[in-house]
Coordinates of C-alpha atoms and ligand atoms in Angstrom, one line a residue:
X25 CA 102.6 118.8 76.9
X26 CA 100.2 116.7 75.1
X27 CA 97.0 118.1 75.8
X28 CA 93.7 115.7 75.1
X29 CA 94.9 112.1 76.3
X30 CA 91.1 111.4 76.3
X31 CA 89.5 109.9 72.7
X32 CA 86.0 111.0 73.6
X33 CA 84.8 114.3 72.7
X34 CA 84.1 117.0 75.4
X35 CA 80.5 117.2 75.2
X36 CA 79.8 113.0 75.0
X37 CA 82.2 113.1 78.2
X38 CA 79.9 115.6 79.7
X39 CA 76.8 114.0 79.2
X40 CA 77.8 110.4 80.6
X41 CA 79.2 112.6 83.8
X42 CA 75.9 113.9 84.4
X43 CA 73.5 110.5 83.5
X44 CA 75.5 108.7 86.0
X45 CA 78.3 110.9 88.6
X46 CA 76.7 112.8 91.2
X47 CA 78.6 115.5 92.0
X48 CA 79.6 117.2 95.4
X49 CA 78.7 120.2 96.2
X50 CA 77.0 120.9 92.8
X51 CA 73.3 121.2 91.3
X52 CA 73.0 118.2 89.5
X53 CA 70.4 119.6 86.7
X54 CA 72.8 122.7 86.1
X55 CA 75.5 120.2 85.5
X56 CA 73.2 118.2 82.9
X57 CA 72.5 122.2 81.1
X58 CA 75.7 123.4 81.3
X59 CA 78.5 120.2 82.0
X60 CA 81.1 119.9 83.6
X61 CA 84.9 121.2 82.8
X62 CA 86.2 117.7 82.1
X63 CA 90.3 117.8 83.5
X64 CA 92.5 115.7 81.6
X65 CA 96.0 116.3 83.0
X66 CA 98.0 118.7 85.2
X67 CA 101.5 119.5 86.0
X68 CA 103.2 121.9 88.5
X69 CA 100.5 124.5 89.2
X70 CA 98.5 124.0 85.9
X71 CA 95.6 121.8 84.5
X72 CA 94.9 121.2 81.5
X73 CA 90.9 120.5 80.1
X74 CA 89.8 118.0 77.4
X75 CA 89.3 121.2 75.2
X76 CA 93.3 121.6 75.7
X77 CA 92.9 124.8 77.3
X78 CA 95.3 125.7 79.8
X79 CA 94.2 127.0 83.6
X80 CA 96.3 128.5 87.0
X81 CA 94.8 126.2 89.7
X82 CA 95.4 129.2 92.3
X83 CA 93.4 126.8 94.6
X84 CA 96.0 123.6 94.6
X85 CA 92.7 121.6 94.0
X86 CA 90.9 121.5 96.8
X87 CA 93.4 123.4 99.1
X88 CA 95.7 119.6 98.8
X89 CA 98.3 119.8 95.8
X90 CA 101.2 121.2 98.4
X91 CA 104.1 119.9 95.8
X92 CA 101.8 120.5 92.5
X93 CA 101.1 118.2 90.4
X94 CA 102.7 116.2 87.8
X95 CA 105.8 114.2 90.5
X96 CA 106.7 111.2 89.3
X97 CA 108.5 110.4 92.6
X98 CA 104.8 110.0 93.9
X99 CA 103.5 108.0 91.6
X100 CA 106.8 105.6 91.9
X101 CA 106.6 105.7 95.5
X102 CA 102.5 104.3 95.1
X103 CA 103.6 101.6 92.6
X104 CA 106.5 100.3 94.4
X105 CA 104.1 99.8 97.9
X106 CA 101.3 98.3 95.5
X107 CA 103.7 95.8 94.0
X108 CA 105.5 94.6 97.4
X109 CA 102.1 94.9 99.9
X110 CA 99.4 96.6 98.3
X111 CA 97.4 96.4 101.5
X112 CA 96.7 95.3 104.7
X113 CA 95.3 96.6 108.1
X114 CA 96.4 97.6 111.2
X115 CA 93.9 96.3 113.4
X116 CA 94.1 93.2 116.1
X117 CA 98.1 93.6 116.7
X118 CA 99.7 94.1 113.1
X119 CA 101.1 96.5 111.3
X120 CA 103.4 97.2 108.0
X121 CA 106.5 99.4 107.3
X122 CA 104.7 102.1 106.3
X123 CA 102.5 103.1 108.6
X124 CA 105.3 102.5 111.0
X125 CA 107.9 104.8 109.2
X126 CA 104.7 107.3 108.3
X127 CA 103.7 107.8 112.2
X128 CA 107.5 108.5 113.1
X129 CA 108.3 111.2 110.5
X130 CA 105.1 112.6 111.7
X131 CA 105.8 112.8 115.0
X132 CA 108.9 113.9 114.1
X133 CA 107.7 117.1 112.4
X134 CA 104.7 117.6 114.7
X135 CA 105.3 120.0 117.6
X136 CA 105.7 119.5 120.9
X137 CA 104.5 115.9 122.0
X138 CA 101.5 115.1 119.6
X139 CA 103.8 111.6 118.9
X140 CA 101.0 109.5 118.3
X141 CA 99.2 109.2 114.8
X142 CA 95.4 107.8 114.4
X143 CA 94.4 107.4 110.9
X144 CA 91.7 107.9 108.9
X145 CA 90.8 107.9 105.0
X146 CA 90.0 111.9 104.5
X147 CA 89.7 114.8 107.4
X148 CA 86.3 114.1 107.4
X149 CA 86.6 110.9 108.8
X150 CA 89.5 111.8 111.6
X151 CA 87.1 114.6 112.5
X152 CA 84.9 111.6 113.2
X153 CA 87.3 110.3 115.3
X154 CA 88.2 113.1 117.1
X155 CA 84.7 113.1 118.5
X156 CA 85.3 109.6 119.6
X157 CA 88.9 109.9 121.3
X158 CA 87.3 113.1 123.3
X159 CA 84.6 111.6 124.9
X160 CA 86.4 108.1 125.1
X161 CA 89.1 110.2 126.9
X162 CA 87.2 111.7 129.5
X163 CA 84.9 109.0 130.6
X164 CA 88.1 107.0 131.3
X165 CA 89.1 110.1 133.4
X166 CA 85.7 109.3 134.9
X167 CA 84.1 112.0 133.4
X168 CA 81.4 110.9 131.2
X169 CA 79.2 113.6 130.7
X170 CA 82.0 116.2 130.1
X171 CA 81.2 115.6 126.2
X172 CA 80.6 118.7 124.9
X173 CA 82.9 119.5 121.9
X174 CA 82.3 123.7 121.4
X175 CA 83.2 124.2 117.6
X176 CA 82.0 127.5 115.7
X177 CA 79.5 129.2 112.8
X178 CA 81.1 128.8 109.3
X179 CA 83.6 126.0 110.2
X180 CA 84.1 123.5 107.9
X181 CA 85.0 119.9 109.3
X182 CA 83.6 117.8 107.3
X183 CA 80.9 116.3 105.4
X184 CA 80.0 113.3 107.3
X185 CA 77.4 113.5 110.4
X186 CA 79.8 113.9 112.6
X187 CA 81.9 116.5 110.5
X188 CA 79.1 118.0 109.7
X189 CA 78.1 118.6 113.4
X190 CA 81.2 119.7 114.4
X191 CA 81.0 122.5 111.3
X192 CA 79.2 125.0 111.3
X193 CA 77.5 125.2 108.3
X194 CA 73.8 125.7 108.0
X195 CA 73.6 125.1 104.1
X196 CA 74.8 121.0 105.0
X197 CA 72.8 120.6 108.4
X198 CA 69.5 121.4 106.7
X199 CA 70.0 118.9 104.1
X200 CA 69.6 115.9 106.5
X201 CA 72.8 116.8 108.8
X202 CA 71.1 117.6 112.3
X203 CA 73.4 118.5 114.7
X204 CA 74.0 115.3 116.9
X205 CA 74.0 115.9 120.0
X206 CA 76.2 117.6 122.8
X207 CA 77.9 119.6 119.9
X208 CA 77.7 123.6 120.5
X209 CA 78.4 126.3 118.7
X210 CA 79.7 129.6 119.0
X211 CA 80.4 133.0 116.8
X212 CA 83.6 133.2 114.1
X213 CA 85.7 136.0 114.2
X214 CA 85.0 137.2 111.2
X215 CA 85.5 141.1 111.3
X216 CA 84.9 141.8 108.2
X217 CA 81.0 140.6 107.8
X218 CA 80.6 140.7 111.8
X219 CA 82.7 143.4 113.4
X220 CA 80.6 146.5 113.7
X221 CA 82.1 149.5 115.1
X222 CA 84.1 147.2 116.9
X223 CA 88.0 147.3 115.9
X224 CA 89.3 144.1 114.9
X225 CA 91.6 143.3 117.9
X226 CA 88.6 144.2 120.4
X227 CA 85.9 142.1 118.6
X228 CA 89.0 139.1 118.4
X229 CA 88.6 139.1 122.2
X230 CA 85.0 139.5 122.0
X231 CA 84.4 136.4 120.3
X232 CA 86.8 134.3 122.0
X233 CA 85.2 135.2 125.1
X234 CA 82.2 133.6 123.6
X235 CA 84.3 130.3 124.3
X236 CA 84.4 131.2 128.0
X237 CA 80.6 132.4 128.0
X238 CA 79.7 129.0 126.3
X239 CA 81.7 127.0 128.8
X240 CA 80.3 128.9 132.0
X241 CA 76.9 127.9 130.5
X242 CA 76.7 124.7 129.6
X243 CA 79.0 124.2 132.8
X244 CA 82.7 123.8 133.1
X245 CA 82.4 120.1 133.8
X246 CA 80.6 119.4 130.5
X247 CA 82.5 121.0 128.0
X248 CA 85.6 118.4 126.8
X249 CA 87.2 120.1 123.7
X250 CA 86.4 122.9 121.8
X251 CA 87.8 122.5 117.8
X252 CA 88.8 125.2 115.3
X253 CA 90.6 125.7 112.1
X254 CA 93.8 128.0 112.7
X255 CA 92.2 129.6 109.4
X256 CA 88.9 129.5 108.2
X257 CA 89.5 127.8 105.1
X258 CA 86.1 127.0 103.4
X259 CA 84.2 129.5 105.2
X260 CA 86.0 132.0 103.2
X261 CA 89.6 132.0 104.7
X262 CA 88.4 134.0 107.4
X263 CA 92.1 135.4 109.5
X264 CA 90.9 135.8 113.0
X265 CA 92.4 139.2 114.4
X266 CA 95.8 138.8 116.1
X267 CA 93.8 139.2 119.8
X268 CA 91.6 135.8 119.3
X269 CA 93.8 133.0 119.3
X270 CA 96.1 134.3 122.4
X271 CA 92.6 134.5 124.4
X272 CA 91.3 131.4 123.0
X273 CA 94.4 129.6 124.4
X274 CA 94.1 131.2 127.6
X275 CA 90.7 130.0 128.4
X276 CA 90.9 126.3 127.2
X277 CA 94.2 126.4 129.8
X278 CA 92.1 127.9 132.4
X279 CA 89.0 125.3 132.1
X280 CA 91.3 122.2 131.2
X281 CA 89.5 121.5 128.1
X282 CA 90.8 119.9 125.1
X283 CA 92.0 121.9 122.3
X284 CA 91.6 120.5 118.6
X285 CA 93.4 122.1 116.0
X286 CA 91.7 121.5 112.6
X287 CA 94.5 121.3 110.2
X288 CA 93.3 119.9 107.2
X289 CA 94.1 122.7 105.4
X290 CA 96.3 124.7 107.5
X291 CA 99.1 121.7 107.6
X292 CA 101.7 121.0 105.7
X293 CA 102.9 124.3 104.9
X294 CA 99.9 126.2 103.2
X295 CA 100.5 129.2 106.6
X296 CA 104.4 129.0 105.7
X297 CA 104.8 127.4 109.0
X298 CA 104.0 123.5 109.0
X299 CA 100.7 123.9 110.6
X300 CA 98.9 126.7 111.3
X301 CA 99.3 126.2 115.1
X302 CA 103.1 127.2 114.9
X303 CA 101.9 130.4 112.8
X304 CA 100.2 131.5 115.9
X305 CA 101.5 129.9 118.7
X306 CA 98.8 127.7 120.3
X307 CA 99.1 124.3 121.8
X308 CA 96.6 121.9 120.6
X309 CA 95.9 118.2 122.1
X310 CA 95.0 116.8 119.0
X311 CA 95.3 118.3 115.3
X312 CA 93.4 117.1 112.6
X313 CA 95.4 116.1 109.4
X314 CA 94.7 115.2 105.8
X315 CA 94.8 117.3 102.5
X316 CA 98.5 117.9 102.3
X317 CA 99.6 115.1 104.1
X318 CA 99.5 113.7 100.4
X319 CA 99.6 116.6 99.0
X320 CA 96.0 115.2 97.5
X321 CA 98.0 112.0 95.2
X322 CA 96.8 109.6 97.9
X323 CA 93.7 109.2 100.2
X324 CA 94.7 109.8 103.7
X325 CA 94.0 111.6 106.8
X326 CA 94.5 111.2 110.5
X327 CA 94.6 112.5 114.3
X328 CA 97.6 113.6 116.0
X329 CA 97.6 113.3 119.2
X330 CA 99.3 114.2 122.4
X331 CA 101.1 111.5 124.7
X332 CA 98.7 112.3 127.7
X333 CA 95.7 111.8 125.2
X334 CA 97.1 108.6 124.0
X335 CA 98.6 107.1 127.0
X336 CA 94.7 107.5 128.5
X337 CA 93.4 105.7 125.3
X338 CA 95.7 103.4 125.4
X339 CA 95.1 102.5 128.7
X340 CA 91.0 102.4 128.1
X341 CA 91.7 98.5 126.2
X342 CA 90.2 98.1 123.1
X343 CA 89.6 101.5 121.5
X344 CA 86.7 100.3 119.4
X345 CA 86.9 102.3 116.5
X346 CA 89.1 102.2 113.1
X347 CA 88.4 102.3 109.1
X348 CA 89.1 99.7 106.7
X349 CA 91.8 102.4 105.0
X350 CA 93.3 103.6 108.4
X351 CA 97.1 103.5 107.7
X352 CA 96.3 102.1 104.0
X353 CA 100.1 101.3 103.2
X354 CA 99.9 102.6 99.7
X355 CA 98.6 106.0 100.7
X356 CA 101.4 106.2 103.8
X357 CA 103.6 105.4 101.0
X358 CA 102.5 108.5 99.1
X359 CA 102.5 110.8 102.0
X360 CA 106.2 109.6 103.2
X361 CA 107.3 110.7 99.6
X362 CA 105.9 114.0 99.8
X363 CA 106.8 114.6 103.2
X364 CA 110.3 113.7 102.1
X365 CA 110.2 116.2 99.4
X366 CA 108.2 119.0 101.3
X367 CA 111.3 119.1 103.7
X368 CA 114.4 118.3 101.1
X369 CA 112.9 121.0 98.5
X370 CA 112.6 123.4 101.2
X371 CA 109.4 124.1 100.5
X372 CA 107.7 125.6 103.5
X373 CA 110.9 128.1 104.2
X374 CA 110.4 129.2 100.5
X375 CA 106.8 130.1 101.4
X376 CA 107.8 131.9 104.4
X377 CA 110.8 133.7 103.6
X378 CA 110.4 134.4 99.8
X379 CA 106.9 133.6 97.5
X380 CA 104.8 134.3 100.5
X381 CA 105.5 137.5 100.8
X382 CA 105.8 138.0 97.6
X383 CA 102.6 137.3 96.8
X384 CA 101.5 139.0 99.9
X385 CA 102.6 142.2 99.1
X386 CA 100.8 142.0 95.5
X387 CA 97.8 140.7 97.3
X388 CA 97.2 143.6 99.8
X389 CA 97.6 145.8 96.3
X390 CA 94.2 144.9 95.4
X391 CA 92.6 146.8 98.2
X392 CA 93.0 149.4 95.3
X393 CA 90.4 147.8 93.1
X394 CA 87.0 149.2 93.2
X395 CA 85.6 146.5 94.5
X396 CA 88.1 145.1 97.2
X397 CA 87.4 146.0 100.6
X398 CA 89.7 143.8 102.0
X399 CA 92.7 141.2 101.6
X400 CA 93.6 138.3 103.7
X401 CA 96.7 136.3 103.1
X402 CA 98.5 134.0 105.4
X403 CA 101.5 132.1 103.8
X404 CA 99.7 130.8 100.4
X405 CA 95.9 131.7 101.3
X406 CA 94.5 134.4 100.7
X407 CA 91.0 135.5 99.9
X408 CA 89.7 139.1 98.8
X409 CA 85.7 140.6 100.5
X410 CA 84.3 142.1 97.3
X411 CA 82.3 145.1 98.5
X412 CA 80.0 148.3 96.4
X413 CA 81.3 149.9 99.5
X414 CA 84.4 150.0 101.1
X415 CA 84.4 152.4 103.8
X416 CA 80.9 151.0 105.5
X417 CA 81.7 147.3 104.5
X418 CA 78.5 147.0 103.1
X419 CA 77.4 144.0 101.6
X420 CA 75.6 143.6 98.4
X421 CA 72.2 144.0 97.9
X422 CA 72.0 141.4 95.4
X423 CA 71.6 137.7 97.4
X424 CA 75.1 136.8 98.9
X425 CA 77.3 135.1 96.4
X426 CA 75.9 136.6 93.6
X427 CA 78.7 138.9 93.0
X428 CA 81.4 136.5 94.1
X429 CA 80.2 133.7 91.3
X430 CA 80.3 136.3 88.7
X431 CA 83.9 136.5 89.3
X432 CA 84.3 133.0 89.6
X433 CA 82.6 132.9 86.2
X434 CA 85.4 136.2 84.7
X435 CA 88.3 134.1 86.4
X436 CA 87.4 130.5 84.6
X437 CA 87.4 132.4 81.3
X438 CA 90.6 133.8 81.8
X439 CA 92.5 130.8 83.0
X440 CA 92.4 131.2 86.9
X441 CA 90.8 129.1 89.2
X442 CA 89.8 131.3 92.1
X443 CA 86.8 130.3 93.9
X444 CA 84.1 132.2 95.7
X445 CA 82.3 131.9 99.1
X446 CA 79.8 134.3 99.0
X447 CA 81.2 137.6 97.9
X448 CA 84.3 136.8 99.0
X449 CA 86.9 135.4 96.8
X450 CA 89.3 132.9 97.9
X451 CA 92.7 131.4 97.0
X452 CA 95.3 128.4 98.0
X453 CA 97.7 127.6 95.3
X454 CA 100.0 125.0 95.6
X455 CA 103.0 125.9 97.5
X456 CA 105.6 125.6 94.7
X457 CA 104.3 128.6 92.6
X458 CA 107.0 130.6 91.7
X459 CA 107.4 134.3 91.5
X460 CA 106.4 134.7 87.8
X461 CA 103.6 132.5 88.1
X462 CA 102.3 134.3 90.8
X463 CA 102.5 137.9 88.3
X464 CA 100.2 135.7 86.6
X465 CA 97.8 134.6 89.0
X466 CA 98.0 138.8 90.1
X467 CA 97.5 139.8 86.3
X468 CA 94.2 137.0 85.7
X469 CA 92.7 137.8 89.0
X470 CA 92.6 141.5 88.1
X471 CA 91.5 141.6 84.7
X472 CA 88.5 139.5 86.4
X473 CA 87.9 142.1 89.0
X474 CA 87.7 144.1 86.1
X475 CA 85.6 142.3 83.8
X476 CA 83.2 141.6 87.0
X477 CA 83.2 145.6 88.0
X478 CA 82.4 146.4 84.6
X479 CA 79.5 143.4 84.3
X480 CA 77.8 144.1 87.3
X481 CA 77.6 148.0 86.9
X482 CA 76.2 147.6 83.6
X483 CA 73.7 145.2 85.7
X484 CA 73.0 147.4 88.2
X485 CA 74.0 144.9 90.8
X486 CA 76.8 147.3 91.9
X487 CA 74.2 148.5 94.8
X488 CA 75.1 148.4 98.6
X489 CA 72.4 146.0 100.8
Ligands
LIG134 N1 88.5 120.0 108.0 C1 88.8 121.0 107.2 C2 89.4 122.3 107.9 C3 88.6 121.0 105.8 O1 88.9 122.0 105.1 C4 87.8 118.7 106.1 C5 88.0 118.8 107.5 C6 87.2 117.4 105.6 O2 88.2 116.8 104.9 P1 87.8 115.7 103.8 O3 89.1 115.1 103.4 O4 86.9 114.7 104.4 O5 87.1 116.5 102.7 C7 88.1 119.8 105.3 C8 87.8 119.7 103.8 C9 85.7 123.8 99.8 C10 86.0 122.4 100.3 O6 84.7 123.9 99.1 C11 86.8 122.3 101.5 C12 87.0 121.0 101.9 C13 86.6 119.9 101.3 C14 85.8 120.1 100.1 C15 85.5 121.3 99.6 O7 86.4 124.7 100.1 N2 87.7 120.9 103.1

């Protein structure tokens, strides 16, 4: 591989990055100190830096790169729609081929009778709409004021107002994301930080009972949908204990209340199911899509929705809502071809029946590290709570995250991207890592746990809370 295809050096890259690219998600004057790592190319489940230093991207990007990187069959896919019909919309009655032959394969592959497709440009943005179809829905069921959309405490849906909203993150909503209105939240089930003395299958119940608490008061007839990730990706790839999501099923069947699926990282494979809803069994109205849709080569994201949904949309006349990019025909392009190979490489049954548990089994080995107190992995995600003490679950005393970016911080050096959310640390690697690579994702990831054990002993941050 040819490793700098830039002619700039590193640090003059760098410093036009931080006079004039504002970052997401990032201190802008750390950036400026420190800069940032400047990627110049990638293939399968590596990237490569200007400085030609080669790193395991154990997070497929940002949770997208299904297929990994580096497939041509993408790229020819993209220049072939941008020569014949680079765009046009789908709004006032047309349409292109497509977004035709997109929303079929999708509802195709989708379960049961989400057969309808209503696209966006990210999951953010379908989020967005998923607010809208809701409370379009019911006040065409002539019930307008049931528009209360129940979502939970570290979900992540998004960074637009109403993603934002619908998450549950208090780190975005102070920062001029106030909650808009008729949006409520309720616990996660996050045993680990959260649990007590309670075991994990009782305190799954407990908090999906919270759903049924939250619907008896704010009243049944007010509540329309209530939306969750199958996993908690951002927030930490939280796994809810096997009792929630049977209970949480049960109750949005008992009040009649939509169920929302976030999928935008779940989809497409990443639980070794195609979405996360088949992994555990729930029936969703609508599911959220994006990510790896596109496996992250093209912009797109969308709503799936259910025919009864639909049909009452439909019916409703002009649905007055729709982005300049929904159903962008290079981007269904792009997600047509990686659907295509998703399904001929076999690349979801490889997850399930073969890498997943592979890397499963070498994943739950870390609970013998020091300073693993837990591992989480369904299908390719995982994430590891970092703990000074296992049998309490005690936090850190040092501020939350502390630990965690250490590790970060060990794993860059040694050629692993694993991220952290607070002390826990977290992974998603494209589905097409192989065996041997995943000995080497194991190998990096502990000789950071070790480096990280060793650095914050010496700093005395190794100190339960
Ligand atoms: N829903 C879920 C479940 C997501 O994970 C979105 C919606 C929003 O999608 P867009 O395409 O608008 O970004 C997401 C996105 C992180 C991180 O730090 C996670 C996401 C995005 C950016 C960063 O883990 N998830």
């Amino acid at each position: 591989m040819n490793v700098i295809t830039n002619h700039m050096p590193t640090q003059d890259l760098q410093r036009l990055d931080a006079a004039h690219h504002m970052h997401p998600f990032t201190a802008g004057s750390e950036l400026a100190e420190k800069g940032a790592r400047v990627i110049t190319q990638a293939k399968g489940v590596t990237l490569t830096d200007s400085e030609g230093v080669h790193i395991l991207d154990a997070m497929a990007g940002l949770w997208c790169v299904n297929i990994g990187y580096g497939r041509d069959e993408l790229a020819e896919a993209a220049a072939r729609q941008m020569r014949e019909l680079p765009y046009y919309n789908t709004f006032f009655q047309t349409t292109h081929v497509p977004v035709i032959a997109l929303s079929a394969k999708l509802a195709e592959l989708a379960p049961r009778d989400l057969n309808h497709v209503f696209y966006a440009g990210s999951g953010s943005e379908a989020n967005d709409t998923n607010i809208r179809l809701v409370r379009h829905y019911w006040a065409q069921k002539g019930q307008p004021n049931r528009n209360i959309i129940i979502s939970r405490k570290n979900a992540y849906h998004g960074s637009t107002l109403g993603g934002g909203s619908l998450g549950g993150m208090s780190g975005m909503q102070n920062q001029g994301c106030p909650v808009i209105p008729d949006i409520h939240h309720i616990d996660q089930p996050n045993w680990w930080s959260e649990g007590g003395d309670l075991s994990p299958e009782d305190f799954g119940l407990e908090r999906a009972r919270q759903l049924e608490t939250a619907i008896h008061d704010l009243g049944p007839d007010r509540v329309g949908a209530f939306i969750a990730e199958p996993v908690q990706g951002a927030g930490g790839v939280i796994v809810p204990p096997s009792t929630y999501w049977p209970e949480i099923q049960r109750i949005c069947d008992e009040y009649g209340i939509l169920l929302i699926a976030d999928e935008v990282i779940c989809g497409f494979g990443r639980t070794g199911h195609l979405f996360g809803s088949e992994y555990y069994g729930i029936r969703p109205h609508i599911m959220t899509i994006a990510k790896g849709l596109s496996s992250g080569y093209a912009p797109i994201g969308g709503s799936l929705v259910c025919d009864e949904v639909a049909q009452v949309i439909n019916d409703g006349g002009d649905f007055n809502h729709g982005y300049t990019y929904s159903g962008h025909p290079v981007s269904c392009a792009v997600a047509l071809e990686n659907l295509r190979i998703l399904e001929e490489e076999k690349i979801v049954e490889t997850v399930h029946d073969t890498t997943g548990p592979y890397l499963a089994e070498k994943w739950n080995a870390l609970t013998d590290h020091p300073l693993v107190g837990e591992a989480k992995i369904v299908g390719m995600m995982g994430s590891l709570a970092l703990t000074p003490h296992k049998a309490s679950r005690a936090a850190f005393k040092s501020p939350v995250g502390t630990v965690g970016l250490h590790c970060r911080g060990k794993c860059f050096g040694n050629g692993l991207i694993m991220r952290h959310v607070g002390d826990r640390m977290i992974i998603s690697p494209p589905l097409v890592i192989n065996t041997s690579e995943i000995d080497t994702l194991i190998d990096r990831a502990v000789q950071s746990l070790d480096e990280t054990y060793d650095l914050i002993r010496a700093e005395g941050l190794y100190e339960p809370a």
